[in-house]
mmCIF file of C-alpha atoms and ligand atoms in Angstrom:
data_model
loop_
_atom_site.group_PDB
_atom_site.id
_atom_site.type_symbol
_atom_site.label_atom_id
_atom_site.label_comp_id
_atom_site.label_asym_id
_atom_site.label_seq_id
_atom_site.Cartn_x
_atom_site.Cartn_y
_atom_site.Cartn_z
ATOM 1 C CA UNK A 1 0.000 0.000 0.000
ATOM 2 C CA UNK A 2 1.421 3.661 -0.761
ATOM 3 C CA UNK A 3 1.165 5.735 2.067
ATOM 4 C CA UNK A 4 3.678 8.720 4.127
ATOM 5 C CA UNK A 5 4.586 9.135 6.987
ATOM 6 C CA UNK A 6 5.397 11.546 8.805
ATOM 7 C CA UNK A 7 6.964 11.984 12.550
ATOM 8 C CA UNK A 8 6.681 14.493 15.124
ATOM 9 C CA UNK A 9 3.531 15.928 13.762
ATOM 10 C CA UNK A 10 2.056 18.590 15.176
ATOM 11 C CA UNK A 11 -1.999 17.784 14.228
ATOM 12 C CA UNK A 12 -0.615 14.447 15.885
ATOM 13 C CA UNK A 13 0.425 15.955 19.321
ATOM 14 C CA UNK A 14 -2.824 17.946 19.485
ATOM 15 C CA UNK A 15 -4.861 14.678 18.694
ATOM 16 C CA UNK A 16 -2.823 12.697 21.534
ATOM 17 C CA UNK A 17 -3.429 15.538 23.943
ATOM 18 C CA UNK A 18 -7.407 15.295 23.455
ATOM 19 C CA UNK A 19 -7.668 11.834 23.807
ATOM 20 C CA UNK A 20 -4.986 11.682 26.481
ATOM 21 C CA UNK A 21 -2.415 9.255 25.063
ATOM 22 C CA UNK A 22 1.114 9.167 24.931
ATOM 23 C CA UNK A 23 1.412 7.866 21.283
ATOM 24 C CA UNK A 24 -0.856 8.861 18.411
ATOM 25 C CA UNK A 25 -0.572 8.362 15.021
ATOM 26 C CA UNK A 26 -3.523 10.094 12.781
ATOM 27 C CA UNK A 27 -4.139 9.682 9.119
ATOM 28 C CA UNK A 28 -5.318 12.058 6.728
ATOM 29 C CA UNK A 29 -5.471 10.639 3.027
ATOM 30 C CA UNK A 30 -2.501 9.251 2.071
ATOM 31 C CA UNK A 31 0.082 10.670 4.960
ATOM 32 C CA UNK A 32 0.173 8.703 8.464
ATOM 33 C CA UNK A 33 1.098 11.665 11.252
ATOM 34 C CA UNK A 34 2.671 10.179 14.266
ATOM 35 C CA UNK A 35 3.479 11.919 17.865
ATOM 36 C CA UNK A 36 5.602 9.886 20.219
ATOM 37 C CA UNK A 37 6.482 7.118 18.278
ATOM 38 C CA UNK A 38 9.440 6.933 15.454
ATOM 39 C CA UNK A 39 8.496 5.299 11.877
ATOM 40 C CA UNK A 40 10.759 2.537 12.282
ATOM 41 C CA UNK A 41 8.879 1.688 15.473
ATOM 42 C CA UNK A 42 5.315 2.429 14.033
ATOM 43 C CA UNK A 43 6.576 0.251 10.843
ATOM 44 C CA UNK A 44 7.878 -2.792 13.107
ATOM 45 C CA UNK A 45 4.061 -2.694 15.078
ATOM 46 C CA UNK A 46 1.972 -4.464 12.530
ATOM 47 C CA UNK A 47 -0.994 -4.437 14.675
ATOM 48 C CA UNK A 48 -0.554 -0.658 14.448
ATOM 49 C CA UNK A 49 0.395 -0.322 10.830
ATOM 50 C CA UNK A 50 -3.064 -2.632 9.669
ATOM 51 C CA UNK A 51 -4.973 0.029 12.126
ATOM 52 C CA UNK A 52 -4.171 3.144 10.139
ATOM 53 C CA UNK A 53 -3.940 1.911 6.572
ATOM 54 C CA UNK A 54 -7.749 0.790 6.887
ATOM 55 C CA UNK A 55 -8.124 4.308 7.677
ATOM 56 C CA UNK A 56 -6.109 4.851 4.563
ATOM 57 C CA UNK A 57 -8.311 2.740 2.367
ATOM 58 C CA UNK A 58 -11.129 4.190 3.984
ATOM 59 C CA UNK A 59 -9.682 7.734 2.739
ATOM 60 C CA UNK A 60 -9.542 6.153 -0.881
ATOM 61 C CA UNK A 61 -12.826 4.680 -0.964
ATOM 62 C CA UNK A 62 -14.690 7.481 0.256
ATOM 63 C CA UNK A 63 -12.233 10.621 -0.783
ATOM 64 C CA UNK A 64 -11.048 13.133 0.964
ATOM 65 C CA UNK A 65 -13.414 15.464 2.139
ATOM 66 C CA UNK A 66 -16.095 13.100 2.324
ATOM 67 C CA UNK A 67 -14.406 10.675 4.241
ATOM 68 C CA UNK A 68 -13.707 13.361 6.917
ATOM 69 C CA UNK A 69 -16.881 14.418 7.058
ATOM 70 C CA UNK A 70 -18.869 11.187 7.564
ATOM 71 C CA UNK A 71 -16.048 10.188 10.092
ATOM 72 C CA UNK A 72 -16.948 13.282 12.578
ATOM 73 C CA UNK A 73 -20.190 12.496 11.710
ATOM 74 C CA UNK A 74 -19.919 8.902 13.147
ATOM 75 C CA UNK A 75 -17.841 10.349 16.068
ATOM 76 C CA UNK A 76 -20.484 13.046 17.071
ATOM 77 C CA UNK A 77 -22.841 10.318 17.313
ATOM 78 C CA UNK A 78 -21.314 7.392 18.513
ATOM 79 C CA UNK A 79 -18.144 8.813 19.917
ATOM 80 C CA UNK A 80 -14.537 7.624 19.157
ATOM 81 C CA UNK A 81 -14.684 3.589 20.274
ATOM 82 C CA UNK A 82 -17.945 2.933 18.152
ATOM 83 C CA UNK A 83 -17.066 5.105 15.060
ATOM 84 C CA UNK A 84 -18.007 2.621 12.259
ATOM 85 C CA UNK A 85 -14.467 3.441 10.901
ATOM 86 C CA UNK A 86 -12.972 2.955 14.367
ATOM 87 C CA UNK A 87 -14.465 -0.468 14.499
ATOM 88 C CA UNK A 88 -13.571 -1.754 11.107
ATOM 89 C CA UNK A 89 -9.751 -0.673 11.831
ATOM 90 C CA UNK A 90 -9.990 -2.659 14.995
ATOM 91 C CA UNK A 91 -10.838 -5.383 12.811
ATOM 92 C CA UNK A 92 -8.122 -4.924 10.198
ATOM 93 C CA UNK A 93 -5.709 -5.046 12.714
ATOM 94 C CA UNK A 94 -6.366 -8.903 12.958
ATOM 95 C CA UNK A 95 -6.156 -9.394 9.399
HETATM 96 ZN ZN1 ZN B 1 -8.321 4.524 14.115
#
């Protein structure tokens, strides 16, 4: 799959500050933003890695905008753990 990354993000260390975590790693079309975690290491988690590039299909199949919009959407009424989106990542990661 082609996707970026990108380390010490800032959109990343905002996003890890609202939800409270110490590592965060946020996708927005093609480009994975990380806080708190290096590449290699975010590379070398698969678990991890399957997590954000169903987000990164989900960018693709949906496009950009629209994607973004249906996924605060989801969030505003189902909140962050049971996000459709959220859920189907969760079960990419065992893929
Ligand atoms: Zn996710």
């Amino acid at each position: 799959m082609d996707f970026k990354i990108k380390e010490q993000s800032f959109i990343a260390r905002i996003a890890a500050w609202k939800l409270k975590e110490r590592n965060m790693a946020i996708v927005l079309g093609k480009t994975i933003f990380l806080h708190g975690v290096s590449a290699d290491d975010f590379k070398n988690n698969s678990t991890w890695l399957k997590h954000e590039q169903e987000h990164i299909r989900q960018f693709k199949q949906y496009g950009f905008l629209p994607f973004i919009y249906k996924y605060l959407l989801e969030s505003l009424k189902n909140g962050y753990h049971n996000n459709k989106f959220e859920v189907a990542a969760r079960e990419a990661e065992q893929k």
